[in-house]
Amino acid sequence: MHTVNLAGTEKPYRVGKIVCLGRNYGEHIRELGNEVPEQPILFLKPATSLVEDGGTVVIPSYSGDCHHEVELAVLIGNGGRDIAETDAMAHVAGYGVAIDMTLRDVQAEQKSKGLPWEIAKAFDTSCPLSGFVPAAAVADPHALRLTLAVNGEPRQDGTTAAMMRRIPQIIAEVSAIFTLEEGDVLLTGTPAGVGRVVAGDVMTAEIEQVGHLEVAVR
């Protein structure tokens, strides 16, 4: 069983599923040469993809191009189906720092063949994740600075204000497809600056008002 903690509470949240939103920042879309999606691009990571702060990401042997993607994570406190945008924020328990690890070479190959991306996105240790702070501790989740450094070298520096789909819309669209349950986690996309990491690297990600996450790469 994989659980996450919410600061200020003693209750562990059991993680069921991690629902990730792709292509939610314009600069990131442009840096990879992708098209702006009309519909949300969603994919799943299993709970076995989680890595705690201080842990280690293990790059699978079938990839030679593993990339980091810092993201704001949303912890669902109250589940639901077909949640309205106007009610969506009441379902948020807290916010955390996540890194969506992506095997870019494998993803490109899968896309070229019209195949799913899961082996590039959902492998074990593909989702480093911090603990969570209560939603009430964050003044505005759409005005937060996200940064990521590798071995102390800045790589990503963006703001959640640049998200094209905001959290209420994300929750509404996701819950129209997947019933959301307590402990589910949503990843909201990454800003520009993604890049390769290799064995021996250390990634440090931060989101203001939310937290800090540091993991090694092997």
Backbone as CSV, one residue per row, in Angstrom:
resi,resn,N_x,N_y,N_z,CA_x,CA_y,CA_z,C_x,C_y,C_z
1,MET,0.844,-1.188,0.000,0.000,0.000,0.000,0.882,1.241,0.000
2,HIS,0.591,2.194,-0.870,1.356,3.431,-0.973,0.505,4.576,-0.432
3,THR,1.052,5.312,0.527,0.320,6.399,1.139,1.115,7.701,1.046
4,VAL,0.399,8.821,1.155,1.026,10.144,1.240,0.476,10.841,2.473
5,ASN,1.241,11.807,2.968,0.860,12.519,4.174,0.429,13.945,3.853
6,LEU,-0.522,14.434,4.628,-0.987,15.808,4.521,-0.574,16.525,5.797
7,ALA,0.242,17.569,5.665,0.770,18.286,6.819,-0.359,18.760,7.733
8,GLY,-0.126,18.613,9.031,-1.111,19.054,10.007,-2.152,18.019,10.355
9,THR,-2.095,16.860,9.712,-3.028,15.778,10.015,-2.242,14.502,10.277
10,GLU,-2.848,13.594,10.965,-2.223,12.296,11.225,-2.780,11.220,10.299
11,LYS,-3.667,11.628,9.428,-4.328,10.667,8.552,-3.492,10.407,7.307
12,PRO,-3.094,9.162,7.045,-2.424,8.853,5.780,-3.463,8.691,4.670
13,TYR,-3.123,9.191,3.491,-4.005,9.037,2.331,-3.452,7.924,1.458
14,ARG,-4.248,6.895,1.238,-3.840,5.794,0.383,-3.996,6.208,-1.078
15,VAL,-2.904,6.142,-1.832,-2.940,6.554,-3.233,-3.531,5.432,-4.081
16,GLY,-4.591,5.748,-4.780,-5.202,4.787,-5.681,-4.622,4.912,-7.074
17,LYS,-4.873,6.052,-7.701,-4.363,6.288,-9.055,-3.781,7.688,-9.149
18,ILE,-2.861,7.852,-10.075,-2.244,9.145,-10.363,-2.642,9.490,-11.789
19,VAL,-3.435,10.539,-11.942,-3.916,10.953,-13.257,-3.104,12.173,-13.691
20,CYS,-2.474,12.078,-14.841,-1.553,13.112,-15.309,-2.116,13.817,-16.536
21,LEU,-1.909,15.125,-16.578,-2.359,15.941,-17.706,-1.150,16.365,-18.526
22,GLY,-1.152,16.041,-19.799,-0.068,16.422,-20.685,-0.353,17.732,-21.409
23,ARG,0.709,18.400,-21.851,0.611,19.602,-22.690,-0.305,20.673,-22.099
24,ASN,0.011,21.111,-20.875,-0.807,22.131,-20.226,-0.095,23.467,-20.105
25,TYR,1.146,23.552,-20.611,1.891,24.807,-20.616,2.353,25.084,-22.048
26,GLY,2.031,26.269,-22.559,2.318,26.581,-23.949,3.783,26.493,-24.310
27,GLU,4.681,27.003,-23.450,6.108,26.988,-23.767,6.644,25.561,-23.845
28,HIS,6.123,24.679,-22.998,6.549,23.276,-23.050,6.058,22.612,-24.334
29,ILE,4.846,22.945,-24.741,4.332,22.410,-26.003,5.237,22.823,-27.155
30,ARG,5.630,24.087,-27.158,6.463,24.605,-28.248,7.872,24.012,-28.226
31,GLU,8.431,23.791,-27.031,9.799,23.282,-26.988,9.891,21.850,-27.521
32,LEU,8.802,21.115,-27.459,8.793,19.746,-27.980,8.175,19.662,-29.373
33,GLY,7.727,20.803,-29.904,7.165,20.808,-31.251,5.828,20.109,-31.367
34,ASN,5.052,20.113,-30.280,3.745,19.463,-30.297,2.633,20.457,-30.635
35,GLU,1.462,19.940,-30.933,0.300,20.774,-31.203,-0.459,21.036,-29.902
36,VAL,-1.089,22.201,-29.819,-1.927,22.509,-28.663,-3.177,21.622,-28.724
37,PRO,-3.434,20.844,-27.675,-4.565,19.906,-27.735,-5.904,20.596,-27.537
38,GLU,-6.905,20.139,-28.260,-8.262,20.643,-28.068,-8.925,19.953,-26.876
39,GLN,-8.598,18.700,-26.678,-9.113,17.923,-25.556,-7.965,17.606,-24.597
40,PRO,-8.261,17.365,-23.314,-7.189,17.053,-22.368,-6.471,15.759,-22.739
41,ILE,-5.155,15.783,-22.645,-4.343,14.584,-22.863,-4.061,13.979,-21.496
42,LEU,-4.652,12.832,-21.223,-4.551,12.204,-19.914,-3.850,10.861,-20.004
43,PHE,-3.074,10.564,-18.981,-2.492,9.234,-18.849,-2.374,8.916,-17.363
44,LEU,-2.184,7.666,-17.043,-2.159,7.205,-15.652,-0.777,6.706,-15.256
45,LYS,-0.463,6.888,-14.001,0.680,6.229,-13.378,0.148,5.401,-12.212
46,PRO,0.689,4.211,-11.989,0.251,3.414,-10.843,0.907,3.908,-9.563
47,ALA,0.370,3.502,-8.437,0.957,3.882,-7.152,2.389,3.376,-7.012
48,THR,2.733,2.309,-7.716,4.094,1.769,-7.657,5.120,2.677,-8.324
49,SER,4.652,3.740,-8.988,5.579,4.685,-9.609,6.108,5.706,-8.600
50,LEU,5.531,5.742,-7.405,5.872,6.782,-6.440,7.265,6.602,-5.844
51,VAL,7.934,7.744,-5.650,9.220,7.801,-4.956,9.122,8.936,-3.948
52,GLU,9.472,8.678,-2.697,9.415,9.709,-1.669,10.619,10.636,-1.754
53,ASP,10.487,11.792,-1.110,11.604,12.719,-0.976,12.803,11.973,-0.391
54,GLY,13.963,12.155,-1.012,15.164,11.450,-0.572,15.359,10.102,-1.226
55,GLY,14.418,9.703,-2.076,14.502,8.408,-2.740,15.310,8.454,-4.020
56,THR,15.144,7.402,-4.832,15.945,7.250,-6.047,15.081,6.860,-7.233
57,VAL,15.260,7.569,-8.334,14.647,7.205,-9.609,15.578,6.231,-10.314
58,VAL,15.041,5.111,-10.749,15.830,4.104,-11.463,15.420,4.130,-12.934
59,ILE,16.346,4.527,-13.796,16.051,4.586,-15.226,16.022,3.173,-15.800
60,PRO,14.935,2.783,-16.466,14.866,1.430,-17.025,15.948,1.201,-18.079
61,SER,16.351,-0.028,-18.203,17.431,-0.383,-19.132,17.036,-0.176,-20.586
62,TYR,15.737,-0.083,-20.863,15.291,0.030,-22.260,15.244,1.483,-22.748
63,SER,15.756,2.428,-21.943,15.756,3.829,-22.360,17.136,4.451,-22.213
64,GLY,17.456,5.368,-23.143,18.696,6.120,-23.051,18.457,7.616,-23.007
65,ASP,17.188,8.026,-22.736,16.867,9.451,-22.760,15.726,9.722,-21.789
66,CYS,16.054,9.800,-20.507,15.061,10.008,-19.450,15.015,11.489,-19.085
67,HIS,13.821,12.085,-19.098,13.646,13.516,-18.849,12.891,13.779,-17.545
68,HIS,13.178,14.935,-16.945,12.466,15.432,-15.774,11.371,16.394,-16.199
69,GLU,10.263,16.416,-15.427,9.175,17.366,-15.655,8.574,17.723,-14.294
70,VAL,8.890,18.905,-13.757,8.345,19.307,-12.466,6.877,19.699,-12.619
71,GLU,6.052,19.315,-11.644,4.616,19.564,-11.748,3.999,19.822,-10.374
72,LEU,2.944,20.631,-10.363,2.122,20.786,-9.168,1.203,19.577,-9.058
73,ALA,1.223,18.922,-7.900,0.366,17.767,-7.649,-0.823,18.185,-6.791
74,VAL,-1.979,17.624,-7.103,-3.218,17.920,-6.388,-3.700,16.635,-5.724
75,LEU,-3.901,16.682,-4.405,-4.399,15.526,-3.663,-5.913,15.639,-3.508
76,ILE,-6.619,14.605,-3.928,-8.082,14.583,-3.811,-8.468,14.138,-2.398
77,GLY,-9.282,14.965,-1.759,-9.739,14.635,-0.408,-11.143,14.058,-0.393
78,ASN,-11.994,14.576,-1.271,-13.368,14.084,-1.401,-13.575,13.618,-2.836
79,GLY,-13.937,12.364,-2.972,-14.098,11.802,-4.305,-15.382,12.249,-4.970
80,GLY,-15.526,11.818,-6.218,-16.755,12.142,-6.928,-16.657,11.816,-8.401
81,ARG,-17.786,11.863,-9.043,-17.907,11.601,-10.474,-18.636,12.772,-11.115
82,ASP,-18.202,13.194,-12.313,-18.830,14.315,-13.001,-18.908,15.552,-12.102
83,ILE,-17.786,15.901,-11.520,-17.722,17.055,-10.620,-17.791,18.344,-11.438
84,ALA,-18.640,19.262,-11.034,-18.759,20.550,-11.720,-17.561,21.433,-11.390
85,GLU,-17.150,22.260,-12.351,-16.030,23.173,-12.108,-16.292,24.050,-10.892
86,THR,-17.527,24.474,-10.711,-17.852,25.360,-9.595,-17.695,24.688,-8.241
87,ASP,-17.712,23.355,-8.221,-17.588,22.601,-6.964,-16.213,21.963,-6.802
88,ALA,-15.377,22.055,-7.825,-14.167,21.243,-7.893,-13.184,21.503,-6.762
89,MET,-12.978,22.759,-6.391,-11.952,23.052,-5.397,-12.296,22.494,-4.017
90,ALA,-13.568,22.228,-3.768,-13.977,21.626,-2.501,-13.521,20.179,-2.394
91,HIS,-13.084,19.596,-3.499,-12.618,18.207,-3.502,-11.106,18.105,-3.293
92,VAL,-10.423,19.252,-3.205,-8.960,19.267,-3.066,-8.568,19.267,-1.594
93,ALA,-7.756,18.287,-1.207,-7.250,18.233,0.172,-5.951,19.004,0.315
94,GLY,-5.086,18.951,-0.712,-3.797,19.611,-0.586,-3.012,19.616,-1.874
95,TYR,-1.802,20.193,-1.770,-0.917,20.341,-2.926,0.479,19.816,-2.589
96,GLY,1.140,19.242,-3.605,2.488,18.724,-3.424,3.354,18.989,-4.639
97,VAL,4.605,18.585,-4.526,5.580,18.731,-5.605,5.796,17.365,-6.238
98,ALA,5.702,17.292,-7.551,5.907,16.030,-8.263,6.898,16.228,-9.401
99,ILE,7.548,15.144,-9.783,8.365,15.124,-10.997,7.858,13.966,-11.852
100,ASP,7.359,14.314,-13.021,6.906,13.301,-13.981,8.118,12.881,-14.807
101,MET,8.656,11.709,-14.515,9.802,11.197,-15.261,9.306,10.563,-16.561
102,THR,9.947,10.933,-17.654,9.503,10.518,-18.981,10.663,9.946,-19.775
103,LEU,10.480,8.760,-20.319,11.479,8.170,-21.208,11.203,8.706,-22.601
104,ARG,11.868,9.810,-22.951,11.507,10.549,-24.155,11.729,9.729,-25.418
105,ASP,12.795,8.931,-25.458,13.045,8.123,-26.649,11.980,7.049,-26.817
106,VAL,11.588,6.443,-25.709,10.560,5.405,-25.755,9.207,6.015,-26.100
107,GLN,8.913,7.170,-25.519,7.657,7.856,-25.833,7.554,8.175,-27.321
108,ALA,8.646,8.698,-27.886,8.648,9.043,-29.304,8.419,7.813,-30.176
109,GLU,9.046,6.715,-29.812,8.879,5.482,-30.586,7.439,4.983,-30.498
110,GLN,6.866,5.004,-29.286,5.491,4.556,-29.113,4.530,5.430,-29.909
111,LYS,4.743,6.753,-29.852,3.875,7.671,-30.593,3.972,7.424,-32.095
112,SER,5.178,7.158,-32.591,5.356,6.945,-34.028,4.626,5.699,-34.510
113,LYS,4.400,4.752,-33.604,3.711,3.511,-33.955,2.233,3.547,-33.585
114,GLY,1.786,4.675,-33.029,0.396,4.775,-32.611,0.074,3.937,-31.399
115,LEU,1.084,3.696,-30.540,0.917,2.847,-29.362,0.833,3.683,-28.094
116,PRO,0.271,3.128,-27.015,0.181,3.861,-25.747,1.563,4.212,-25.190
117,TRP,1.582,5.220,-24.286,2.838,5.721,-23.727,3.232,5.089,-22.398
118,GLU,2.426,4.201,-21.858,2.628,3.785,-20.464,4.047,3.329,-20.135
119,ILE,4.706,2.621,-21.043,6.047,2.143,-20.702,7.062,3.279,-20.633
120,ALA,6.684,4.448,-21.160,7.552,5.624,-21.093,7.212,6.532,-19.916
121,LYS,6.041,6.356,-19.336,5.552,7.280,-18.313,5.231,6.637,-16.971
122,ALA,4.948,5.354,-16.951,4.372,4.736,-15.759,5.257,3.666,-15.126
123,PHE,6.525,3.636,-15.506,7.432,2.625,-14.952,7.662,2.869,-13.456
124,ASP,8.154,1.859,-12.750,8.468,2.005,-11.329,9.437,3.170,-11.127
125,THR,9.178,3.983,-10.105,9.967,5.165,-9.726,9.809,6.331,-10.698
126,SER,8.788,6.337,-11.527,8.601,7.420,-12.499,7.880,8.635,-11.920
127,CYS,7.527,8.600,-10.627,6.773,9.712,-10.050,7.295,10.095,-8.666
128,PRO,8.444,10.776,-8.580,8.845,11.348,-7.293,7.767,12.313,-6.801
129,LEU,7.445,12.231,-5.492,6.335,13.019,-4.964,6.626,13.418,-3.525
130,SER,6.450,14.700,-3.226,6.637,15.200,-1.867,5.417,14.887,-1.017
131,GLY,5.496,15.247,0.264,4.302,15.296,1.085,3.435,16.460,0.633
132,PHE,2.232,16.565,1.199,1.282,17.584,0.776,1.032,18.604,1.881
133,VAL,0.775,19.841,1.462,0.324,20.878,2.388,-1.173,21.061,2.190
134,PRO,-1.901,21.448,3.235,-3.350,21.621,3.081,-3.687,22.675,2.036
135,ALA,-4.779,22.476,1.351,-5.202,23.422,0.325,-5.333,24.833,0.887
136,ALA,-5.772,24.951,2.128,-5.966,26.263,2.730,-4.657,27.006,2.953
137,ALA,-3.525,26.283,2.936,-2.220,26.919,3.148,-1.686,27.584,1.888
138,VAL,-2.329,27.358,0.766,-1.897,27.922,-0.517,-2.880,28.996,-0.939
139,ALA,-2.402,30.230,-0.986,-3.301,31.355,-1.267,-3.962,31.228,-2.638
140,ASP,-3.160,30.902,-3.654,-3.680,30.760,-5.012,-2.836,29.731,-5.749
141,PRO,-3.350,28.536,-5.980,-2.558,27.500,-6.657,-2.233,27.834,-8.102
142,HIS,-2.867,28.878,-8.627,-2.608,29.296,-10.008,-1.635,30.474,-10.068
143,ALA,-0.877,30.675,-8.987,0.112,31.752,-8.954,1.334,31.305,-8.153
144,LEU,1.861,30.134,-8.510,2.977,29.543,-7.789,4.180,29.356,-8.709
145,ARG,5.355,29.641,-8.192,6.577,29.427,-8.961,7.038,27.979,-8.795
146,LEU,7.333,27.329,-9.929,7.873,25.964,-9.934,9.307,26.012,-10.449
147,THR,10.218,25.332,-9.772,11.597,25.266,-10.250,12.131,23.847,-10.123
148,LEU,13.078,23.526,-10.974,13.780,22.253,-10.875,15.229,22.464,-11.282
149,ALA,16.143,21.898,-10.497,17.570,21.962,-10.789,18.136,20.549,-10.810
150,VAL,19.156,20.351,-11.615,19.871,19.075,-11.672,21.315,19.346,-11.269
151,ASN,21.728,18.694,-10.199,23.077,18.909,-9.650,23.337,20.390,-9.375
152,GLY,22.284,21.092,-8.929,22.397,22.503,-8.612,22.267,23.434,-9.799
153,GLU,22.186,22.895,-11.009,22.055,23.712,-12.220,20.579,23.923,-12.545
154,PRO,20.100,25.185,-12.590,18.685,25.430,-12.897,18.299,24.889,-14.266
155,ARG,17.173,24.204,-14.307,16.658,23.666,-15.566,15.274,24.220,-15.892
156,GLN,14.370,24.139,-14.927,13.001,24.604,-15.148,12.674,25.723,-14.166
157,ASP,11.993,26.741,-14.654,11.582,27.875,-13.821,10.324,28.461,-14.462
158,GLY,9.192,28.179,-13.874,7.929,28.615,-14.454,6.929,28.983,-13.386
159,THR,5.721,29.258,-13.806,4.647,29.615,-12.877,3.360,28.903,-13.273
160,THR,2.595,28.503,-12.272,1.322,27.840,-12.548,0.310,28.784,-13.192
161,ALA,0.611,30.086,-13.197,-0.266,31.027,-13.903,-0.311,30.737,-15.396
162,ALA,0.690,30.012,-15.894,0.761,29.699,-17.321,-0.013,28.438,-17.698
163,MET,-0.624,27.767,-16.729,-1.413,26.582,-17.065,-2.579,26.964,-17.966
164,MET,-2.760,26.242,-19.037,-3.874,26.510,-19.940,-5.192,25.978,-19.380
165,ARG,-5.149,24.828,-18.748,-6.303,24.297,-18.028,-6.018,24.465,-16.539
166,ARG,-6.910,25.143,-15.834,-6.736,25.358,-14.412,-7.337,24.201,-13.627
167,ILE,-7.073,24.183,-12.342,-7.422,23.020,-11.534,-8.913,22.690,-11.559
168,PRO,-9.835,23.642,-11.428,-11.251,23.257,-11.495,-11.619,22.574,-12.808
169,GLN,-11.092,23.070,-13.917,-11.380,22.461,-15.210,-10.761,21.067,-15.297
170,ILE,-9.538,20.919,-14.779,-8.886,19.609,-14.797,-9.710,18.593,-14.016
171,ILE,-10.141,18.979,-12.819,-10.931,18.056,-11.990,-12.238,17.697,-12.689
172,ALA,-12.894,18.684,-13.275,-14.156,18.414,-13.965,-13.954,17.457,-15.132
173,GLU,-12.920,17.705,-15.935,-12.689,16.862,-17.112,-12.231,15.461,-16.730
174,VAL,-11.364,15.363,-15.730,-10.903,14.038,-15.307,-12.047,13.234,-14.704
175,SER,-12.850,13.882,-13.846,-13.922,13.147,-13.157,-15.065,12.758,-14.083
176,ALA,-15.086,13.309,-15.291,-16.069,12.874,-16.288,-15.656,11.548,-16.916
177,ILE,-14.382,11.186,-16.739,-13.855,9.946,-17.320,-13.564,8.903,-16.251
178,PHE,-12.883,9.332,-15.191,-12.525,8.451,-14.078,-13.223,8.950,-12.812
179,THR,-13.876,8.061,-12.089,-14.364,8.423,-10.766,-13.172,8.735,-9.882
180,LEU,-13.152,9.917,-9.296,-12.067,10.286,-8.403,-12.379,9.798,-6.997
181,GLU,-11.341,9.297,-6.323,-11.484,8.771,-4.970,-10.511,9.464,-4.035
182,GLU,-10.828,9.444,-2.766,-9.923,10.012,-1.767,-8.532,9.387,-1.901
183,GLY,-7.520,10.217,-1.966,-6.153,9.723,-2.103,-5.641,9.715,-3.522
184,ASP,-6.518,9.911,-4.498,-6.039,10.043,-5.875,-5.214,11.322,-6.006
185,VAL,-4.281,11.311,-6.932,-3.400,12.451,-7.157,-3.495,12.876,-8.617
186,LEU,-3.599,14.185,-8.841,-3.602,14.729,-10.192,-2.299,15.487,-10.419
187,LEU,-1.643,15.242,-11.550,-0.485,16.028,-11.961,-0.942,16.978,-13.064
188,THR,-0.556,18.245,-12.953,-1.195,19.309,-13.725,-0.378,19.827,-14.898
189,GLY,0.691,19.146,-15.280,1.495,19.573,-16.415,2.782,20.255,-15.988
190,THR,3.685,20.420,-16.955,5.011,20.965,-16.657,5.328,22.178,-17.519
191,PRO,6.064,23.138,-16.950,6.529,24.272,-17.760,7.707,23.875,-18.635
192,ALA,8.198,24.824,-19.419,9.329,24.566,-20.315,10.604,24.275,-19.526
193,GLY,11.598,23.740,-20.236,12.901,23.485,-19.631,13.180,22.035,-19.311
194,VAL,12.314,21.121,-19.768,12.539,19.702,-19.499,13.854,19.273,-20.147
195,GLY,14.478,18.261,-19.544,15.749,17.811,-20.089,16.171,16.469,-19.527
196,ARG,17.289,15.989,-20.037,17.755,14.643,-19.719,18.464,14.589,-18.378
197,VAL,18.272,13.471,-17.695,19.050,13.146,-16.510,19.691,11.784,-16.718
198,VAL,20.805,11.566,-16.012,21.526,10.299,-16.116,21.868,9.811,-14.720
199,ALA,22.293,8.561,-14.645,22.684,7.977,-13.358,23.740,8.839,-12.686
200,GLY,23.551,9.079,-11.396,24.462,9.919,-10.633,23.958,11.332,-10.422
201,ASP,22.962,11.749,-11.205,22.393,13.089,-11.046,21.525,13.163,-9.787
202,VAL,21.350,14.392,-9.303,20.420,14.671,-8.200,19.480,15.773,-8.662
203,MET,18.189,15.519,-8.576,17.176,16.501,-8.968,16.585,17.158,-7.723
204,THR,16.449,18.476,-7.771,15.844,19.235,-6.682,14.710,20.069,-7.262
205,ALA,13.499,19.819,-6.791,12.324,20.538,-7.275,11.677,21.288,-6.126
206,GLU,11.183,22.491,-6.422,10.512,23.293,-5.405,9.301,23.998,-6.003
207,ILE,8.259,24.133,-5.199,7.118,24.961,-5.542,6.832,25.837,-4.332
208,GLU,6.821,27.149,-4.539,6.623,28.059,-3.412,5.293,27.785,-2.736
209,GLN,5.282,27.920,-1.416,4.136,27.662,-0.535,3.787,26.187,-0.427
210,VAL,4.401,25.350,-1.254,4.021,23.938,-1.294,5.094,23.037,-0.711
211,GLY,6.338,23.137,-1.212,7.354,22.267,-0.648,8.553,22.056,-1.539
212,HIS,9.330,21.064,-1.133,10.649,20.774,-1.693,10.752,19.268,-1.891
213,LEU,11.452,18.890,-2.937,11.605,17.459,-3.248,12.987,17.246,-3.834
214,GLU,13.729,16.287,-3.293,15.050,15.972,-3.828,15.198,14.459,-3.980
215,VAL,15.580,14.038,-5.165,15.739,12.604,-5.424,16.993,12.388,-6.281
216,ALA,17.605,11.246,-6.103,18.762,10.847,-6.886,18.312,10.066,-8.117
217,VAL,19.240,9.884,-9.036,18.963,9.130,-10.258,19.976,7.990,-10.348
218,ARG,19.462,6.828,-10.703,20.352,5.661,-10.875,20.005,4.935,-12.173
